[in-house]
mmCIF file of C-alpha atoms in Angstrom:
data_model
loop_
_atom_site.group_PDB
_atom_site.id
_atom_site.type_symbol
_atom_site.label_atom_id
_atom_site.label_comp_id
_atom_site.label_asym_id
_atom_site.label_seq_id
_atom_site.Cartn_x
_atom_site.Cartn_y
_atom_site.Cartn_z
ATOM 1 C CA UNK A 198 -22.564 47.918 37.761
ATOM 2 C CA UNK A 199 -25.017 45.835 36.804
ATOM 3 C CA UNK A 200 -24.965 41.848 36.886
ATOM 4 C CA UNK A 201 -25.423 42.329 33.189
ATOM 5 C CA UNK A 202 -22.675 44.616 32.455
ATOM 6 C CA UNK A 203 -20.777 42.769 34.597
ATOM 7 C CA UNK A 204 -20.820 39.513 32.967
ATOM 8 C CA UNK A 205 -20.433 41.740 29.305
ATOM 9 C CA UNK A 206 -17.058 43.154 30.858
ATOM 10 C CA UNK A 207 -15.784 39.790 31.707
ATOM 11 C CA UNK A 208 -16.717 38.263 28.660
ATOM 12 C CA UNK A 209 -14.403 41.314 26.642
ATOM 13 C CA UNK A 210 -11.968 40.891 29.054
ATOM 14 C CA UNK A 211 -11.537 37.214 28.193
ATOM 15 C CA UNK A 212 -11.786 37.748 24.670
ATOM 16 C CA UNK A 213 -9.391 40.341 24.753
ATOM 17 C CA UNK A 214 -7.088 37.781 26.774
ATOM 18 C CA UNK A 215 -7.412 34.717 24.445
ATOM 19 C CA UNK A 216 -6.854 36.985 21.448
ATOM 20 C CA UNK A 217 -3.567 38.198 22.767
ATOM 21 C CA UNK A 218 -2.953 34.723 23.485
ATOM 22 C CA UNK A 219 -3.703 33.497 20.095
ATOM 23 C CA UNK A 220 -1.374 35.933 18.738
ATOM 24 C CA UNK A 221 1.943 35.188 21.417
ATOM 25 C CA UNK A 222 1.182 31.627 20.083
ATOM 26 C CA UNK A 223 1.136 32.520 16.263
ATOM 27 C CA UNK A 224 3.877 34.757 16.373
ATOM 28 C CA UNK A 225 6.555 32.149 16.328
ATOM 29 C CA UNK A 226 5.155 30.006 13.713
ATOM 30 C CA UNK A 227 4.892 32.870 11.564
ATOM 31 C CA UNK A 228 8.428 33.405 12.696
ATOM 32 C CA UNK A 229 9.428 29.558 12.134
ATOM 33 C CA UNK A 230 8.152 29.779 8.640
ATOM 34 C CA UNK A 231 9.308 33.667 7.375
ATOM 35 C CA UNK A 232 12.866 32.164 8.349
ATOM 36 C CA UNK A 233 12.851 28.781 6.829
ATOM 37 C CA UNK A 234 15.043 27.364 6.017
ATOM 38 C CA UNK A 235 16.582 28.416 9.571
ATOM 39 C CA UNK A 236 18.561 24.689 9.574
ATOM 40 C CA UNK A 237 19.562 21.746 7.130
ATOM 41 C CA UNK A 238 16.544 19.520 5.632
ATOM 42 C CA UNK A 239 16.469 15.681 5.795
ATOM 43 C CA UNK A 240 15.672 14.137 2.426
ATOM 44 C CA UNK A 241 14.607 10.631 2.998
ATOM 45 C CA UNK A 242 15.814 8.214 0.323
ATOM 46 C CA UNK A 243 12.898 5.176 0.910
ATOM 47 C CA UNK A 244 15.324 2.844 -1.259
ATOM 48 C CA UNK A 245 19.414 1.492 -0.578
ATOM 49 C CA UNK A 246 22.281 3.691 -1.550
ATOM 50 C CA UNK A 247 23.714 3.225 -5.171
ATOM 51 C CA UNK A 248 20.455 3.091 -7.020
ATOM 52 C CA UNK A 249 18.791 5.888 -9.608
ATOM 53 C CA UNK A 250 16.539 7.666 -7.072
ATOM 54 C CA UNK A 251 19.361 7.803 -4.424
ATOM 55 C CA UNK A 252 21.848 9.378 -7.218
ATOM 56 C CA UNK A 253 18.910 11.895 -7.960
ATOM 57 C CA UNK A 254 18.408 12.558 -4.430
ATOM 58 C CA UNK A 255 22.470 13.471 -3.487
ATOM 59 C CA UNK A 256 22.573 15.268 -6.948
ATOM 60 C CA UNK A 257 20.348 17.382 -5.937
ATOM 61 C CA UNK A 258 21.644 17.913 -2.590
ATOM 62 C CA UNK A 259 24.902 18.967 -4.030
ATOM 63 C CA UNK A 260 23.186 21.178 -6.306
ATOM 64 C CA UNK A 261 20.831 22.592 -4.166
ATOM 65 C CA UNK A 262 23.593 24.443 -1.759
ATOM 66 C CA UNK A 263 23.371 27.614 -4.436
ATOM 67 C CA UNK A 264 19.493 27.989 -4.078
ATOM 68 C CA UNK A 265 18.595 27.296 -0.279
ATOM 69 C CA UNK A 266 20.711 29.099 2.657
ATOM 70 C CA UNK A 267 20.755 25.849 4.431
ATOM 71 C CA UNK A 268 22.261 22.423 3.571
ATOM 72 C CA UNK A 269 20.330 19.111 2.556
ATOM 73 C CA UNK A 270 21.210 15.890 4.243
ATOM 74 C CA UNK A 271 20.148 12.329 2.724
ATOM 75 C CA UNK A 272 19.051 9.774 4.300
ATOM 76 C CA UNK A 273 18.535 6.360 3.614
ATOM 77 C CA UNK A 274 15.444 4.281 4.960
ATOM 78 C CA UNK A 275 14.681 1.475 2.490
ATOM 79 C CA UNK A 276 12.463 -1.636 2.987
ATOM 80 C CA UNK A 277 8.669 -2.360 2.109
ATOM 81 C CA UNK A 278 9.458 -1.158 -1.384
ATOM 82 C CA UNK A 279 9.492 1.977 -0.138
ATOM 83 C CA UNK A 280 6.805 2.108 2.242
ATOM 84 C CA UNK A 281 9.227 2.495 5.329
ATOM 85 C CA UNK A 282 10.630 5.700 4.124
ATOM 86 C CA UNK A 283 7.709 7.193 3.259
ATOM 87 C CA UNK A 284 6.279 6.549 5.820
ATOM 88 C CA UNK A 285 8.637 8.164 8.421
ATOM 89 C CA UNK A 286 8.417 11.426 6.024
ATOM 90 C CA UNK A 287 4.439 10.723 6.174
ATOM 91 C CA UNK A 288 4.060 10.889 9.717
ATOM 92 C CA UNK A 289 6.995 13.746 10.508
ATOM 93 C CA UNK A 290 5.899 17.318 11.358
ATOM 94 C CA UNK A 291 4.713 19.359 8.254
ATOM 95 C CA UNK A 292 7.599 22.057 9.105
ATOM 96 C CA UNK A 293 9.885 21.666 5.569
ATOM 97 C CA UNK A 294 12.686 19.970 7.999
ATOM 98 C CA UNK A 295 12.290 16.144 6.361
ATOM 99 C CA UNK A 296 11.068 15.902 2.974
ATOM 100 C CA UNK A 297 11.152 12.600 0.297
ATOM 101 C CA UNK A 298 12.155 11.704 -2.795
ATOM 102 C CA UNK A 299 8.743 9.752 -3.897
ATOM 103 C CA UNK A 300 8.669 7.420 -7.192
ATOM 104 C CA UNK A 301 5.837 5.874 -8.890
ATOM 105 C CA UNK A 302 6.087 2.864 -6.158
ATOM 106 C CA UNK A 303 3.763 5.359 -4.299
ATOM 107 C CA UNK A 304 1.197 5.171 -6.565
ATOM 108 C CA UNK A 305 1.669 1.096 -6.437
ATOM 109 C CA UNK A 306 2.342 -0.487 -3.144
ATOM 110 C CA UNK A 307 -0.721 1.243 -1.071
ATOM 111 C CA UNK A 308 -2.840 -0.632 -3.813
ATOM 112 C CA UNK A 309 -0.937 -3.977 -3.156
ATOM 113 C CA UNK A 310 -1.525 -3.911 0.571
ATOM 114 C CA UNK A 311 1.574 -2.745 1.430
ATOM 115 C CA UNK A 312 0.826 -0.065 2.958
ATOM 116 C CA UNK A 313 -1.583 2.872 4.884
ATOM 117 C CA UNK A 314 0.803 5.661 3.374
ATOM 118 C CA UNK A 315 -0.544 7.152 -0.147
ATOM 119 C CA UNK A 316 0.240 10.019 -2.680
ATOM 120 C CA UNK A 317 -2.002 12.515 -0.607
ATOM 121 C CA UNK A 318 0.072 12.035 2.505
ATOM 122 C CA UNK A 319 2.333 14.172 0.645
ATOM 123 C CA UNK A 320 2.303 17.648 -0.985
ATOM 124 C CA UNK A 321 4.116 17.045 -3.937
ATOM 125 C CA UNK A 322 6.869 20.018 -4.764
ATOM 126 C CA UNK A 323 8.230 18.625 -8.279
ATOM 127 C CA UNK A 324 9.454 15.969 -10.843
ATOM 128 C CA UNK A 325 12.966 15.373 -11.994
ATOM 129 C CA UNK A 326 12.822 12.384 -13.803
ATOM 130 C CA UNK A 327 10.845 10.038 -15.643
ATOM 131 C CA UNK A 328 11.741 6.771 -17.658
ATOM 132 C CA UNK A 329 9.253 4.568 -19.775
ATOM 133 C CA UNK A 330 9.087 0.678 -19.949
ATOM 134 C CA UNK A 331 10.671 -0.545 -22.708
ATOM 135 C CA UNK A 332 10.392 -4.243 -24.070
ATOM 136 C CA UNK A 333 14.076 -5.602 -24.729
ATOM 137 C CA UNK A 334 14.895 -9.010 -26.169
ATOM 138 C CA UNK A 335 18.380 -10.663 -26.843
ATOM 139 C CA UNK A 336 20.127 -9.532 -30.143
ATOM 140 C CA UNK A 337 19.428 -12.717 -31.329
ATOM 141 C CA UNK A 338 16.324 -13.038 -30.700
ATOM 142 C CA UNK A 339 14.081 -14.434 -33.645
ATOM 143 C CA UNK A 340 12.034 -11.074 -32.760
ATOM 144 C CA UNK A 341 12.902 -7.860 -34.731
ATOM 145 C CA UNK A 342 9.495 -6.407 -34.009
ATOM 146 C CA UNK A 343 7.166 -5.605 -31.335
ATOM 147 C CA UNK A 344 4.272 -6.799 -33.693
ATOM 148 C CA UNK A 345 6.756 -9.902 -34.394
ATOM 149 C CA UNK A 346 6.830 -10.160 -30.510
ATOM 150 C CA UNK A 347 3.222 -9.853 -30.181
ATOM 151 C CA UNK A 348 2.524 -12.179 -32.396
ATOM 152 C CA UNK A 349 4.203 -15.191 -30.524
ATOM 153 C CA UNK A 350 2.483 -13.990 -27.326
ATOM 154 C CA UNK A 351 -0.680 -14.350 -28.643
ATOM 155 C CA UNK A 352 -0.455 -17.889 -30.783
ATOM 156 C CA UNK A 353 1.085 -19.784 -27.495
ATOM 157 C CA UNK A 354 -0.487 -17.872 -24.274
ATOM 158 C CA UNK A 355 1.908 -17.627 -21.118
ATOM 159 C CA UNK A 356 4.586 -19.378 -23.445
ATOM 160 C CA UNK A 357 6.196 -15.949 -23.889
ATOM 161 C CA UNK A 358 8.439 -14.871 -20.870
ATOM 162 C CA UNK A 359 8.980 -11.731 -19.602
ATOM 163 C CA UNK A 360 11.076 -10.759 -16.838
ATOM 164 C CA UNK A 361 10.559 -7.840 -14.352
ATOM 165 C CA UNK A 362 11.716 -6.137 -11.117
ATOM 166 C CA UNK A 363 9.198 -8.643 -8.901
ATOM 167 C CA UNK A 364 5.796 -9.343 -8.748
ATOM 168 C CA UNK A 365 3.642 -5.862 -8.323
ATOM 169 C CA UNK A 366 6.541 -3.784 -9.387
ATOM 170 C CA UNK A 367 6.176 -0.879 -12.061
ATOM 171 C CA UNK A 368 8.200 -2.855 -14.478
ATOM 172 C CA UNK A 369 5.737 -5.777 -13.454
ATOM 173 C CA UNK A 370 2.812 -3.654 -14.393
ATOM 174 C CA UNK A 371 4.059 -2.356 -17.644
ATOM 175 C CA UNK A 372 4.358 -5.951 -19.551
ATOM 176 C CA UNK A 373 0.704 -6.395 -17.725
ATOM 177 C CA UNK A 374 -0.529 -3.296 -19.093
ATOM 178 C CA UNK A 375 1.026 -3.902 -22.386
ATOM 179 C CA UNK A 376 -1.307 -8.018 -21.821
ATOM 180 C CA UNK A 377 -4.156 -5.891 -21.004
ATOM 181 C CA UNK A 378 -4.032 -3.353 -24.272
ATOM 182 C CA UNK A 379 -2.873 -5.896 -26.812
ATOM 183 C CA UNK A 380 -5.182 -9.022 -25.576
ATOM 184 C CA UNK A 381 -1.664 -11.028 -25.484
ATOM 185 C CA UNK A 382 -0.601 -13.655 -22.083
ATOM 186 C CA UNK A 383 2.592 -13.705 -20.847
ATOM 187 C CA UNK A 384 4.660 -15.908 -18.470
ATOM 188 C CA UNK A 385 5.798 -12.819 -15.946
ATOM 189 C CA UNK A 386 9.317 -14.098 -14.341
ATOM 190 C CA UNK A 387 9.514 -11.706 -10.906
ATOM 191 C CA UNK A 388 13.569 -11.075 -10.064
ATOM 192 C CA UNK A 389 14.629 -9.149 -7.203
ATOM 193 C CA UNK A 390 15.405 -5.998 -9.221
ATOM 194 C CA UNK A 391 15.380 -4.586 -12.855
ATOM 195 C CA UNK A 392 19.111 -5.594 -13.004
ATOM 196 C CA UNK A 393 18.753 -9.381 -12.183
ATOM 197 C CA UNK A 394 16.362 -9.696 -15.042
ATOM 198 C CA UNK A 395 18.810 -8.374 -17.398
ATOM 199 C CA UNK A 396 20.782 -10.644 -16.459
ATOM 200 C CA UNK A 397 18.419 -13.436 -16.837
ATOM 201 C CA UNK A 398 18.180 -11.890 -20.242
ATOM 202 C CA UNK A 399 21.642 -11.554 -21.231
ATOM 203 C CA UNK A 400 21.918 -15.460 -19.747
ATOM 204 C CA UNK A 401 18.824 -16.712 -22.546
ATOM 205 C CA UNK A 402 16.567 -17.520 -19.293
ATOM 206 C CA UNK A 403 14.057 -15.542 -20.472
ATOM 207 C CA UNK A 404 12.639 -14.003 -23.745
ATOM 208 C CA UNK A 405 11.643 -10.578 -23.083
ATOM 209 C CA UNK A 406 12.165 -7.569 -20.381
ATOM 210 C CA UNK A 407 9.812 -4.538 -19.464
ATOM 211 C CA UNK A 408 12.374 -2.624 -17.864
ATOM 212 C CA UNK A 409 13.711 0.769 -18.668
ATOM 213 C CA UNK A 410 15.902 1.846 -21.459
ATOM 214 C CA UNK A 411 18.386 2.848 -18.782
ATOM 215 C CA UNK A 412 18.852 -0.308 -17.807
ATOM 216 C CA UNK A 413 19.423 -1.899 -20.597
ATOM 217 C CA UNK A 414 21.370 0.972 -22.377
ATOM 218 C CA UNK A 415 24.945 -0.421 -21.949
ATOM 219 C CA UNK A 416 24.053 -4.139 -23.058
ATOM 220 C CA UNK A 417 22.160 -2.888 -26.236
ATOM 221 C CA UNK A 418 25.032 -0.318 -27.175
ATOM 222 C CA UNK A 419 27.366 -3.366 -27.252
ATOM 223 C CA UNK A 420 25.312 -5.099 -29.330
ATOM 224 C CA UNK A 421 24.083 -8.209 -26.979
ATOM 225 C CA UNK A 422 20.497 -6.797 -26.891
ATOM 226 C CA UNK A 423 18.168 -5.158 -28.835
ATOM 227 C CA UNK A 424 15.173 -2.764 -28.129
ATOM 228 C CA UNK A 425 11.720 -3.463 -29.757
ATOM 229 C CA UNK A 426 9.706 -0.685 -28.396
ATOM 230 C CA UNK A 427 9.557 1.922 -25.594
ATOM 231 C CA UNK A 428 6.451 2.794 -23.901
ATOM 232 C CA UNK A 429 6.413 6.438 -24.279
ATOM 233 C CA UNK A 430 4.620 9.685 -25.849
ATOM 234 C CA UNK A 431 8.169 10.715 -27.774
ATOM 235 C CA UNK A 432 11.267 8.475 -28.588
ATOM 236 C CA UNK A 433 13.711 8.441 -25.944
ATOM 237 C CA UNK A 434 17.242 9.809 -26.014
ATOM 238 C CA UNK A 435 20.149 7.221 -26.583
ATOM 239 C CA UNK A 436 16.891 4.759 -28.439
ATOM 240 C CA UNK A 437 16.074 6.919 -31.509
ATOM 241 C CA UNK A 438 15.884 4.531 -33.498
ATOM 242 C CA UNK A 439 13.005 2.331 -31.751
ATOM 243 C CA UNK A 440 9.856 3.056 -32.316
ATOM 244 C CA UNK A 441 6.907 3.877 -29.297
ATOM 245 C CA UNK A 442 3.904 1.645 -28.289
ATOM 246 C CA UNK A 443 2.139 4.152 -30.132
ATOM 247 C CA UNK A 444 3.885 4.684 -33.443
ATOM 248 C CA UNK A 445 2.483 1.004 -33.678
ATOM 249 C CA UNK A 446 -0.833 1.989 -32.571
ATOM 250 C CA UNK A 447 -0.648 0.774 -29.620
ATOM 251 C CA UNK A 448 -2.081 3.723 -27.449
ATOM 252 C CA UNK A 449 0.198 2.958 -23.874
ATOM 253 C CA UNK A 450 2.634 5.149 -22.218
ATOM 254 C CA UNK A 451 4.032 3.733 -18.860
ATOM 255 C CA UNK A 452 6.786 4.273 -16.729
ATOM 256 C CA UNK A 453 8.644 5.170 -13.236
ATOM 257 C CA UNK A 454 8.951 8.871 -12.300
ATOM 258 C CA UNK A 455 10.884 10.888 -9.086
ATOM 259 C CA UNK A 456 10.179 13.631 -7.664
ATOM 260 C CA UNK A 457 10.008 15.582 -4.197
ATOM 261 C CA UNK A 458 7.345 15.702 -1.889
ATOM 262 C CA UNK A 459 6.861 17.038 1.367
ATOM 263 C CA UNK A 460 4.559 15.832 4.310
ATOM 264 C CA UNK A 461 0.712 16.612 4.062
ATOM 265 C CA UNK A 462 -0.079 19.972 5.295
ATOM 266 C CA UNK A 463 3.206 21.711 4.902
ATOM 267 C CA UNK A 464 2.920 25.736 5.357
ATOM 268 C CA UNK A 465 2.390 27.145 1.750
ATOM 269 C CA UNK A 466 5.352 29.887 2.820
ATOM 270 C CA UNK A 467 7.730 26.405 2.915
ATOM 271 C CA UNK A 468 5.910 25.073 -0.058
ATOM 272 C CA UNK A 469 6.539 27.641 -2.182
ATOM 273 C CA UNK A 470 10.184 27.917 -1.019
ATOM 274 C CA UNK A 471 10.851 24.693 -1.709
ATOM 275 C CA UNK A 472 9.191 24.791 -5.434
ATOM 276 C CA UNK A 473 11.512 27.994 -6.112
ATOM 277 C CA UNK A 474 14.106 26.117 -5.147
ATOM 278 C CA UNK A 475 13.894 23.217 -6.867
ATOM 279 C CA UNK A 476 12.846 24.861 -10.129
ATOM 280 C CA UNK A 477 16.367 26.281 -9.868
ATOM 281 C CA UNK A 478 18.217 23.210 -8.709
ATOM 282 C CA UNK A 479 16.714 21.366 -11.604
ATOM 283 C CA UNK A 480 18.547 23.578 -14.066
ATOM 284 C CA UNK A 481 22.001 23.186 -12.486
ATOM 285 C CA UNK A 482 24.325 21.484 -14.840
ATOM 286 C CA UNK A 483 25.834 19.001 -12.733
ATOM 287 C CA UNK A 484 22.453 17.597 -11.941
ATOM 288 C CA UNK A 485 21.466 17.035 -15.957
ATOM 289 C CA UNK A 486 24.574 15.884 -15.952
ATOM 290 C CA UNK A 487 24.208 13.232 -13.539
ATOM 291 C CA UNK A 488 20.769 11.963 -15.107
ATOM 292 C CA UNK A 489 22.656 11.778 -18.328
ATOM 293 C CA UNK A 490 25.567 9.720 -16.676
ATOM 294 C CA UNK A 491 22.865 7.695 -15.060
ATOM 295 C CA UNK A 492 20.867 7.245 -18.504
ATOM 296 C CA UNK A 493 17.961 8.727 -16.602
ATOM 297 C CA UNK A 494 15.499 10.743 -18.318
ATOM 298 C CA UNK A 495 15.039 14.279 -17.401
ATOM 299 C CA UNK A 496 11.556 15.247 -17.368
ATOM 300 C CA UNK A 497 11.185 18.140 -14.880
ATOM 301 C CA UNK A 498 7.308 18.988 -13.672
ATOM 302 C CA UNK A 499 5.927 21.357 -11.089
ATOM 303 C CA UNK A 500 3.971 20.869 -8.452
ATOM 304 C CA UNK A 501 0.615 21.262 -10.169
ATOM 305 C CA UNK A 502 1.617 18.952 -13.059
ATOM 306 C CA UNK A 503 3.274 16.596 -10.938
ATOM 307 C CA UNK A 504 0.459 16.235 -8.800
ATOM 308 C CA UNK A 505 -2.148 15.708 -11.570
ATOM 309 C CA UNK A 506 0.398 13.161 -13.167
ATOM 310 C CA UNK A 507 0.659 10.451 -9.807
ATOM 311 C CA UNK A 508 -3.536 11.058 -9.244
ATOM 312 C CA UNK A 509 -3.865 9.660 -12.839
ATOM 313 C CA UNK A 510 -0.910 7.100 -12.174
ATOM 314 C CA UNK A 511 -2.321 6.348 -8.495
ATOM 315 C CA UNK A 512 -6.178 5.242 -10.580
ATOM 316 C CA UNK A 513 -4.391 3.382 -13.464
ATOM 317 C CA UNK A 514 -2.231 1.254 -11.636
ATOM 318 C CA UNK A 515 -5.155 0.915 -8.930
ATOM 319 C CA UNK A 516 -7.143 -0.913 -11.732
ATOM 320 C CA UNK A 517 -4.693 -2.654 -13.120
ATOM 321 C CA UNK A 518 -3.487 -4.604 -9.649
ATOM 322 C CA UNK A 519 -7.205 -5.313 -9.334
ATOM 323 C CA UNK A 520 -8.058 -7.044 -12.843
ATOM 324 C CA UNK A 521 -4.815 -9.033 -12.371
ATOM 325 C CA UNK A 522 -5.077 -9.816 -9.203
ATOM 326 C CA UNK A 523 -1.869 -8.816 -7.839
ATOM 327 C CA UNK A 524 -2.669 -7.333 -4.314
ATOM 328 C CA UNK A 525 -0.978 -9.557 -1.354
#
């Protein structure tokens, strides 16, 4: 044999070799992912137990048992508004084993300096929910209006104040967005949660609150506060009565959202899994029923929508923490 044909015949036997190879070694992710879910998923809850998004996340849980052979198991990893949690999902294996319940504090913190982690660590697998900003005064509050409300803002700058869920929060951002579209000032008053500054509200510390209809819903059924506007495309459900941003020509629609999202790179076999299954959980009565209890807003989305919704969240709020100056 020649030294040519030599070398030829070793170089097809090595092919021939790594090619098997390659194929022992794809076999059992092929395997791994034609089986999944072979075991129970993590859900990682980036905030405490008791709130919205960790109601949303054991709802669907619960729910979920009829539409994937294996169980879901939440977790709670709060801190870093967020960034803790998501980060843990961030950096896990793309396998479909630990997934995250993601909210529009994605699309906000990386932009404060808060952290690496971002909406395209993830591969986003749908929406559940999504609630505007709303601005809510006391019931005796010398504002009936949002132009009324408006008004004051803009004849005494900063004298107006508005409370929020803390400085660089989405709640934060609404009122700021609302400064930024109306050419109004206002005196933001941060408080360590949407709830506190209801409070503050309900107390007469403040004027004003850019916080959700949710969480204001009880108080303004009772009578002790009133709605001026919500910050939405449509009137919301239990408000019908109060008018949108842009029924007064103001053209803004802001809010929080939640959804789930899987790690970067996660098998399109899992992906789409996952997106069936959810598309199913999402119509399961006792989940509707639990936004409703909640006062949450169900706005289901899949992944394609969802996606293209937090990329145009991720630029807005982007520019709006820069002209106001609100990264740490």
């Amino acid at each position: 044999m020649t030294l040519a044909r030599t070398q030829a015949f070793r170089l097809g036997c090595a092919l021939a070799v790594f090619t098997s190879l390659a194929c022992v070694a794809a076999a059992p992710a092929q395997a791994q992912t034609s089986n999944y879910p072979s075991h129970s998923i993590e859900l990682v809850v980036p905030f405490q137990a008791g709130g919205g998004t960790d109601a949303l996340a054991r709802a669907f849980a619960e729910s979920s048992r009829k539409h994937l052979p294996q169980s879901v198991v939440v977790t709670n990893k709060p801190g870093a508004s967020g960034a803790i949690g998501w980060a843990d999902v961030a950096n896990a294996k793309p396998d479909g084993y630990k997934l995250s319940l993601i909210t529009a504090d994605l699309a906000i913190v990386p932009h404060l300096g808060l952290t690496k982690v971002t909406h395209e660590n993830f591969t986003p697998i749908a929406r559940f929910n999504a609630d505007p900003s709303a601005i809510t005064v006391r019931a005796d509050s010398p504002y009936t209006t949002i132009e009324q409300f408006l008004d004051a803002a803009r004849k005494d700058p900063g004298s107006v104040r508005v409370g929020n869920a803390g400085n660089g929060s989405i709640w934060h951002l609404a009122a700021a967005a609302l400064e930024d579209k109306t050419g109004t000032k206002f005196n933001h008053i941060p408080f360590q949660g949407g709830n506190p500054a209801v409070l503050a509200l309900l107390g007469g510390h403040i004027d004003a609150v850019a916080v959700s209809p949710a969480e204001v819903y009880t108080y303004v059924a009772a009578g002790k506060l009133k709605t001026l506007a919500v910050m939405a495309d449509a009137r919301v459900k239990g408000f019908e009565s109060v008018p949108t941003l842009k029924e007064r020509k103001i053209d803004l629609s802001i809010g929080t959202w939640r959804g789930l999202a899987a790690p970067a790179n996660t098998p399109p076999e899992v992906i789409k899994v996952l997106r069936t299954a959810a598309a199913a959980t999402a119509k399961e009565p006792a989940l509707r029923e639990m936004l409703d209890k909640q006062n949450l807003g169900y706005a289901y989305a899949d992944q394609d929508e969802f996606k293209a919704a937090i990329a145009k969240d991720d630029a807005y709020f982007k520019s709006l923490i820069a002209k106001f100056g609100m990264r740490q």
